[in-house]
XYZ file of C-alpha atoms in Angstrom:
421
model
C -132.762 50.207 -278.985
C -129.380 51.379 -280.259
C -131.009 53.853 -282.644
C -133.124 55.333 -279.836
C -130.074 55.992 -277.628
C -127.951 57.210 -280.555
C -130.435 60.038 -281.214
C -129.913 61.531 -277.735
C -127.499 64.481 -277.547
C -125.798 63.537 -274.280
C -123.565 66.625 -274.176
C -126.640 68.855 -274.218
C -128.744 66.613 -271.963
C -126.116 66.287 -269.224
C -124.741 69.824 -269.412
C -124.404 71.715 -266.098
C -125.679 68.737 -264.080
C -124.237 67.014 -261.020
C -123.130 63.369 -261.081
C -126.290 62.244 -259.294
C -128.540 64.250 -261.628
C -126.754 62.881 -264.688
C -127.120 59.342 -263.407
C -130.841 59.807 -262.743
C -131.335 61.073 -266.309
C -129.312 58.206 -267.774
C -131.118 55.678 -265.599
C -134.532 56.941 -266.736
C -133.467 56.637 -270.391
C -132.254 53.071 -269.808
C -135.553 52.172 -268.131
C -137.424 53.703 -271.075
C -135.370 51.648 -273.543
C -136.028 48.452 -271.603
C -139.783 49.112 -271.452
C -139.989 49.882 -275.177
C -137.659 47.364 -276.778
C -136.904 44.460 -274.432
C -139.588 41.762 -274.891
C -141.195 40.004 -271.950
C -140.852 36.264 -271.633
C -143.706 34.201 -270.276
C -142.565 32.098 -267.350
C -143.497 28.478 -267.903
C -144.784 26.260 -265.143
C -142.070 23.696 -265.757
C -138.400 24.495 -265.838
C -136.714 23.388 -269.050
C -134.225 20.557 -268.690
C -131.057 22.105 -270.032
C -129.363 18.796 -270.780
C -131.975 17.861 -273.400
C -130.961 18.649 -276.976
C -133.432 19.602 -279.711
C -133.134 16.104 -281.177
C -133.893 14.530 -277.789
C -136.983 16.727 -277.353
C -138.147 15.832 -280.882
C -137.849 12.102 -280.187
C -139.641 12.453 -276.832
C -142.565 14.168 -278.559
C -142.617 11.474 -281.261
C -142.667 8.768 -278.560
C -145.598 10.473 -276.825
C -147.458 10.725 -280.126
C -146.923 6.994 -280.818
C -148.181 6.134 -277.324
C -151.385 8.090 -277.904
C -151.881 6.312 -281.250
C -151.416 2.897 -279.627
C -153.882 3.786 -276.853
C -156.387 4.783 -279.522
C -155.985 1.759 -281.818
C -154.692 -0.959 -279.455
C -152.948 -2.709 -282.368
C -149.751 -4.718 -281.966
C -148.164 -2.896 -284.913
C -148.610 0.511 -283.255
C -147.253 -0.920 -279.993
C -144.089 -2.084 -281.788
C -143.659 1.372 -283.315
C -144.108 2.919 -279.862
C -141.503 0.602 -278.296
C -138.991 1.475 -280.993
C -139.668 5.200 -280.484
C -139.294 4.724 -276.705
C -135.885 3.059 -277.082
C -134.684 5.739 -279.487
C -135.825 8.504 -277.121
C -134.067 6.916 -274.140
C -130.840 6.488 -276.103
C -130.946 10.097 -277.314
C -131.615 11.366 -273.765
C -128.560 9.464 -272.471
C -126.363 10.805 -275.275
C -127.669 14.339 -274.804
C -127.095 14.245 -271.049
C -123.593 12.822 -271.467
C -122.698 15.494 -274.018
C -124.083 18.285 -271.800
C -122.134 17.099 -268.744
C -118.922 16.819 -270.771
C -119.360 20.367 -272.092
C -119.958 22.004 -268.692
C -117.045 20.038 -267.199
C -114.762 21.077 -270.075
C -115.781 24.765 -269.751
C -115.586 24.933 -265.936
C -112.710 27.436 -266.037
C -114.702 29.835 -268.199
C -118.209 29.133 -266.866
C -118.053 27.624 -263.387
C -121.511 29.028 -262.603
C -123.270 26.560 -264.936
C -121.253 23.633 -263.581
C -122.101 24.218 -259.925
C -125.722 25.058 -260.756
C -126.039 21.657 -262.448
C -124.396 19.910 -259.489
C -126.797 21.610 -257.067
C -129.766 20.594 -259.201
C -128.806 16.940 -258.705
C -128.634 17.161 -254.918
C -131.485 15.460 -253.105
C -131.300 17.924 -250.212
C -131.415 21.510 -251.470
C -129.604 24.298 -249.615
C -131.956 26.570 -247.730
C -131.712 29.315 -245.129
C -133.025 28.734 -241.628
C -135.008 28.378 -239.547
C -132.900 30.760 -237.470
C -132.424 31.263 -233.759
C -133.332 34.778 -232.631
C -131.530 36.893 -230.035
C -134.082 35.775 -227.441
C -133.424 32.096 -228.197
C -136.710 31.519 -230.020
C -136.746 29.840 -233.426
C -137.731 32.096 -236.356
C -139.436 30.519 -239.365
C -141.089 33.505 -241.081
C -139.022 34.595 -244.074
C -139.212 38.330 -243.426
C -138.158 37.935 -239.782
C -135.282 35.659 -240.828
C -134.123 38.362 -243.268
C -134.213 40.941 -240.450
C -132.253 38.592 -238.186
C -129.559 38.087 -240.825
C -129.429 41.834 -241.481
C -128.836 42.577 -237.820
C -125.981 40.083 -237.667
C -124.324 41.159 -240.924
C -124.427 44.818 -239.850
C -123.080 44.022 -236.373
C -119.757 42.594 -237.594
C -118.639 45.788 -239.320
C -116.150 48.016 -237.555
C -117.253 51.087 -235.600
C -114.237 53.293 -235.891
C -112.107 54.487 -233.008
C -109.788 56.977 -234.669
C -108.407 58.476 -231.458
C -105.271 56.341 -231.775
C -103.877 55.750 -235.261
C -100.562 54.127 -236.226
C -97.759 56.276 -237.617
C -97.288 55.361 -241.261
C -94.234 56.131 -243.345
C -94.432 57.850 -246.716
C -93.282 55.235 -249.207
C -93.371 57.265 -252.410
C -89.945 58.624 -253.385
C -90.673 59.959 -256.859
C -90.707 63.476 -258.205
C -93.670 65.795 -257.733
C -94.876 65.460 -261.334
C -94.835 61.656 -260.923
C -97.608 61.784 -258.318
C -100.781 59.857 -259.038
C -102.770 62.370 -261.025
C -106.365 62.926 -261.977
C -108.159 60.005 -263.618
C -109.932 61.125 -266.783
C -112.365 58.482 -268.010
C -112.908 58.293 -271.770
C -115.736 56.539 -273.664
C -113.155 54.146 -275.107
C -112.070 53.091 -271.612
C -115.689 52.537 -270.571
C -116.481 50.523 -273.714
C -113.426 48.343 -273.160
C -114.464 47.536 -269.578
C -118.038 46.767 -270.636
C -116.798 44.309 -273.278
C -114.761 42.539 -270.592
C -117.940 41.824 -268.592
C -119.511 38.384 -268.433
C -123.086 38.506 -269.674
C -124.348 35.929 -267.148
C -123.594 37.970 -264.027
C -126.458 39.031 -261.766
C -127.459 42.721 -261.669
C -127.546 44.864 -258.545
C -130.314 46.964 -257.017
C -130.626 49.063 -260.194
C -131.624 45.943 -262.148
C -129.295 46.722 -265.089
C -127.744 43.417 -266.264
C -124.384 43.249 -268.072
C -126.079 41.670 -271.097
C -127.997 44.927 -271.679
C -124.804 46.988 -271.378
C -123.066 44.729 -273.898
C -125.891 45.261 -276.391
C -125.720 49.081 -276.175
C -122.012 49.485 -275.413
C -121.304 52.072 -278.122
C -124.300 54.230 -277.201
C -123.947 54.010 -273.403
C -120.175 54.576 -273.092
C -120.360 58.341 -273.769
C -122.880 59.272 -271.022
C -121.266 56.830 -268.586
C -117.872 58.475 -269.089
C -119.495 61.837 -268.305
C -121.107 60.495 -265.124
C -117.851 58.857 -263.985
C -115.791 62.017 -264.501
C -118.330 64.130 -262.616
C -118.401 61.582 -259.794
C -114.603 61.697 -259.465
C -114.562 65.489 -259.675
C -117.255 65.945 -257.019
C -116.146 63.043 -254.830
C -119.750 61.822 -254.725
C -121.175 58.490 -255.813
C -124.910 58.194 -256.646
C -126.820 56.598 -253.782
C -128.100 53.742 -255.937
C -124.542 52.563 -256.598
C -123.928 52.087 -252.872
C -126.841 49.710 -252.392
C -126.559 45.947 -252.639
C -128.877 42.970 -252.658
C -127.520 40.573 -250.031
C -127.755 36.806 -250.452
C -126.872 34.695 -247.370
C -124.770 31.617 -248.155
C -124.382 28.825 -245.612
C -120.801 28.116 -244.509
C -120.702 25.360 -241.899
C -122.100 24.403 -238.514
C -125.717 24.780 -237.470
C -128.130 26.262 -240.005
C -130.047 27.823 -237.111
C -127.329 30.387 -236.314
C -126.948 33.604 -238.304
C -123.171 33.664 -237.800
C -122.878 30.512 -239.910
C -123.960 32.414 -243.027
C -121.829 34.781 -245.071
C -123.288 37.658 -247.096
C -122.743 37.865 -250.846
C -123.630 41.299 -252.183
C -124.982 41.893 -255.674
C -123.924 45.455 -256.438
C -124.522 47.752 -259.395
C -122.713 46.733 -262.579
C -122.313 50.442 -263.408
C -120.499 51.050 -260.127
C -118.261 48.059 -260.819
C -117.168 49.695 -264.074
C -115.988 52.784 -262.182
C -114.328 50.617 -259.535
C -112.308 48.752 -262.161
C -111.226 51.951 -263.873
C -110.009 53.435 -260.569
C -108.398 50.142 -259.618
C -106.425 49.930 -262.879
C -105.303 53.547 -262.479
C -104.171 52.947 -258.905
C -102.501 49.573 -259.516
C -100.520 50.939 -262.474
C -99.187 53.693 -260.218
C -98.314 51.296 -257.371
C -96.569 48.803 -259.664
C -94.721 51.463 -261.664
C -93.313 53.044 -258.498
C -92.633 49.673 -256.812
C -94.904 50.433 -253.854
C -96.205 46.863 -253.601
C -94.187 44.268 -251.727
C -92.878 41.575 -254.160
C -94.240 38.920 -251.787
C -97.814 40.050 -252.513
C -99.495 37.585 -254.874
C -103.214 38.254 -254.424
C -105.331 40.588 -256.603
C -102.622 41.176 -259.208
C -102.226 39.999 -262.790
C -100.172 36.822 -263.274
C -100.103 36.342 -259.489
C -102.130 33.791 -257.536
C -102.079 31.398 -254.589
C -100.153 28.976 -256.818
C -97.328 31.424 -257.547
C -97.273 32.342 -253.852
C -96.844 28.715 -252.815
C -94.136 28.135 -255.445
C -92.107 31.099 -254.156
C -92.648 29.978 -250.573
C -91.594 26.392 -251.391
C -88.493 27.678 -253.169
C -87.436 29.683 -250.092
C -88.100 26.840 -247.648
C -86.193 24.238 -249.694
C -83.316 26.704 -250.090
C -83.106 27.231 -246.319
C -83.278 23.481 -245.683
C -80.516 22.811 -248.243
C -78.353 25.433 -246.535
C -78.905 23.718 -243.189
C -80.718 26.685 -241.684
C -83.414 26.080 -239.038
C -86.896 26.629 -240.448
C -90.011 27.475 -238.440
C -93.283 28.103 -240.269
C -96.162 30.072 -238.742
C -99.543 30.173 -240.454
C -101.580 33.321 -239.778
C -105.179 33.999 -240.752
C -106.939 37.318 -240.165
C -110.464 36.776 -238.898
C -113.014 38.781 -240.919
C -110.091 40.672 -242.430
C -112.032 42.906 -244.804
C -114.808 43.570 -242.300
C -112.459 44.992 -239.678
C -110.536 47.622 -241.608
C -110.742 51.089 -240.098
C -111.512 53.499 -242.921
C -109.464 56.349 -241.449
C -106.398 54.107 -241.689
C -107.066 53.401 -245.348
C -107.613 57.081 -246.130
C -104.376 58.011 -244.358
C -102.568 55.173 -246.117
C -103.688 56.439 -249.507
C -102.532 59.959 -248.728
C -99.142 58.583 -247.714
C -98.670 57.046 -251.164
C -99.717 60.304 -252.827
C -103.152 59.066 -253.858
C -104.652 62.511 -253.841
C -107.199 64.744 -255.498
C -110.174 63.358 -257.397
C -109.128 59.701 -257.236
C -108.902 59.897 -253.447
C -112.171 61.753 -252.925
C -114.062 59.453 -255.272
C -112.771 56.274 -253.664
C -113.392 57.565 -250.130
C -117.018 58.312 -250.965
C -117.358 54.837 -252.463
C -116.330 52.985 -249.325
C -117.769 55.189 -246.583
C -121.294 55.913 -245.370
C -122.559 52.917 -247.296
C -126.278 52.213 -247.409
C -126.752 48.473 -247.095
C -129.988 47.396 -248.750
C -130.144 43.824 -247.516
C -132.731 42.196 -249.684
C -132.383 38.529 -248.890
C -133.418 35.722 -251.206
C -135.567 34.364 -248.388
C -137.687 37.510 -248.072
C -139.927 39.399 -250.459
C -139.680 42.670 -248.560
C -136.615 44.862 -248.276
C -135.039 45.688 -244.910
C -132.837 48.773 -245.186
C -130.254 49.792 -242.607
C -128.674 53.220 -243.065
C -125.703 53.212 -240.735
C -121.961 53.635 -240.877
C -121.159 50.260 -242.389
C -118.149 48.600 -243.895
C -119.146 46.513 -246.879
C -115.943 45.310 -248.478
C -117.669 43.650 -251.413
C -118.982 47.001 -252.664
C -115.708 48.168 -254.162
C -112.645 46.428 -255.562
C -110.565 49.464 -254.670
C -110.894 48.647 -250.969
C -109.168 45.326 -251.562
C -106.265 46.949 -253.391
C -105.756 49.661 -250.768
C -106.133 47.143 -247.941
C -103.557 44.898 -249.602
C -101.174 47.814 -249.925
C -101.765 48.747 -246.282
C -100.815 45.220 -245.207
C -97.761 45.079 -247.451
C -96.335 48.463 -246.487
C -97.451 49.068 -242.912
C -94.716 49.134 -240.293
C -97.123 47.283 -238.003
C -96.748 44.108 -240.061
C -93.491 42.114 -239.781
C -91.454 41.838 -242.978
C -92.170 38.171 -243.616
C -93.377 36.344 -246.686
C -97.043 35.337 -246.301
C -98.056 31.799 -247.179
C -101.368 32.936 -248.636
C -102.475 36.286 -250.075
C -105.643 36.236 -247.948
C-alpha cells in the first residue's frame, strides 16, 4: 500500500489543478489502494465477547469438548473430568472479566469510548430513537420517516441571517502592519504531525476514510494533502465532500417521542479536520501572541479547562468576601449558543482582528453554505438538505472565532464567566 502510493509523482499529477480536482484525484487513489490492499473481514453471526481472554476461550472450548465426550461415553470418569473443566472455565471467565473491567476503568482518560461502550452493553434497556411525533401529531415508526423528521428539526434550529443591523465592533489589534496574521502555508511535515496526533478509533465521515488508514500511509499521503490544503486556502474553496456530515441523533432528556429532545452529533471528514486544526493552531497562536483573548477565557485553549476557570472564580469570590465586599453571582447560559451565531458577525469579527487573506477566505468557505447530509443511524437511506445552514460541529475554527467574539465584543459585559460554555 505504501509502495503503491510512493510511486505516484504527486507534483506532476496535481499540477495546474484546482483544490476540488486535486482532492478528487487523491480520493480516487485512496479508494484504489483500499480496494487493492485492505482485506475484507467476514462478519460473524455472533459478536465476540471482548472481556474473554485467549486462555478463557481455550478453557471454554476444552469444557465443551469434555461435555461431548461424556455424552458419548456416559462414564463417571469423563463426567468428573468435565466438571473439573467446567470449574476451571468459570474461574478463568471471572478472572478475565475482572481484568478487562479494571483495564478499561484504568484507561478511561485515554479511551473513554471503550468504557462507555461496555457500560451500554450491560444495560437491560438499550437506547433507541423514536417512535417520533410528527408535525401533524401522528406517531412515526418507519425508520426513514423518523430520519426525515429529525432532519427537519435539526435544520430548523439554525439561524437564518438578518444582516441589516449589525453591532459596531472595535478593532482590537494594535500591532504593526507586518505583524498581521499572514498567509498559512501548509507543509507535509505539518500534515504528518497532525495525522500522528489522531486517534485511530475515531469514526470516519461521509468520505469513509478512517484515521487508522491515514496513520498507516502518513508519509505517503502528507505530500498530496499539503498541496490540496494550500490550494484550498488560496482559492477560498473547500471540496464539497468535506462539508458533508453523517448525523447521529443522541437522546438528551424528556420524551423520546419528540425530535427536540435529541441532539445531532456529526461525523465529518477526517481530512477536513486536519485542515481545521492547522488553521486553528495558526489563528490561536496569533491571538495569544497579540493578547487578543480575554484572560478570563478558559475553554478551547491549552492548559485551560472548566477546572481552572472554577479555581480562578473561587479565588476572586473568596478574596471579595475576605475584603468584606458584597458579592452577587449570576449564572448565565446561552441557549443553543453555537447554533445561533450569525455568520456575518463572525466574518466581520475576524476582519477586525486582521484575520485576512487566504486564512479568512478558507475559513469563511468552511462554515458557510454547508451541505448537511443527515444520514441517521436509524435509516438506511440518505436525506440531503442543501440550504443555508449553520453546523457548528463541522469546523473547530468556528468555536475559536465565536469564543473570541464573545470575549472581545462590546456587547458582552466585562465580567468573568463561571463556565467557558
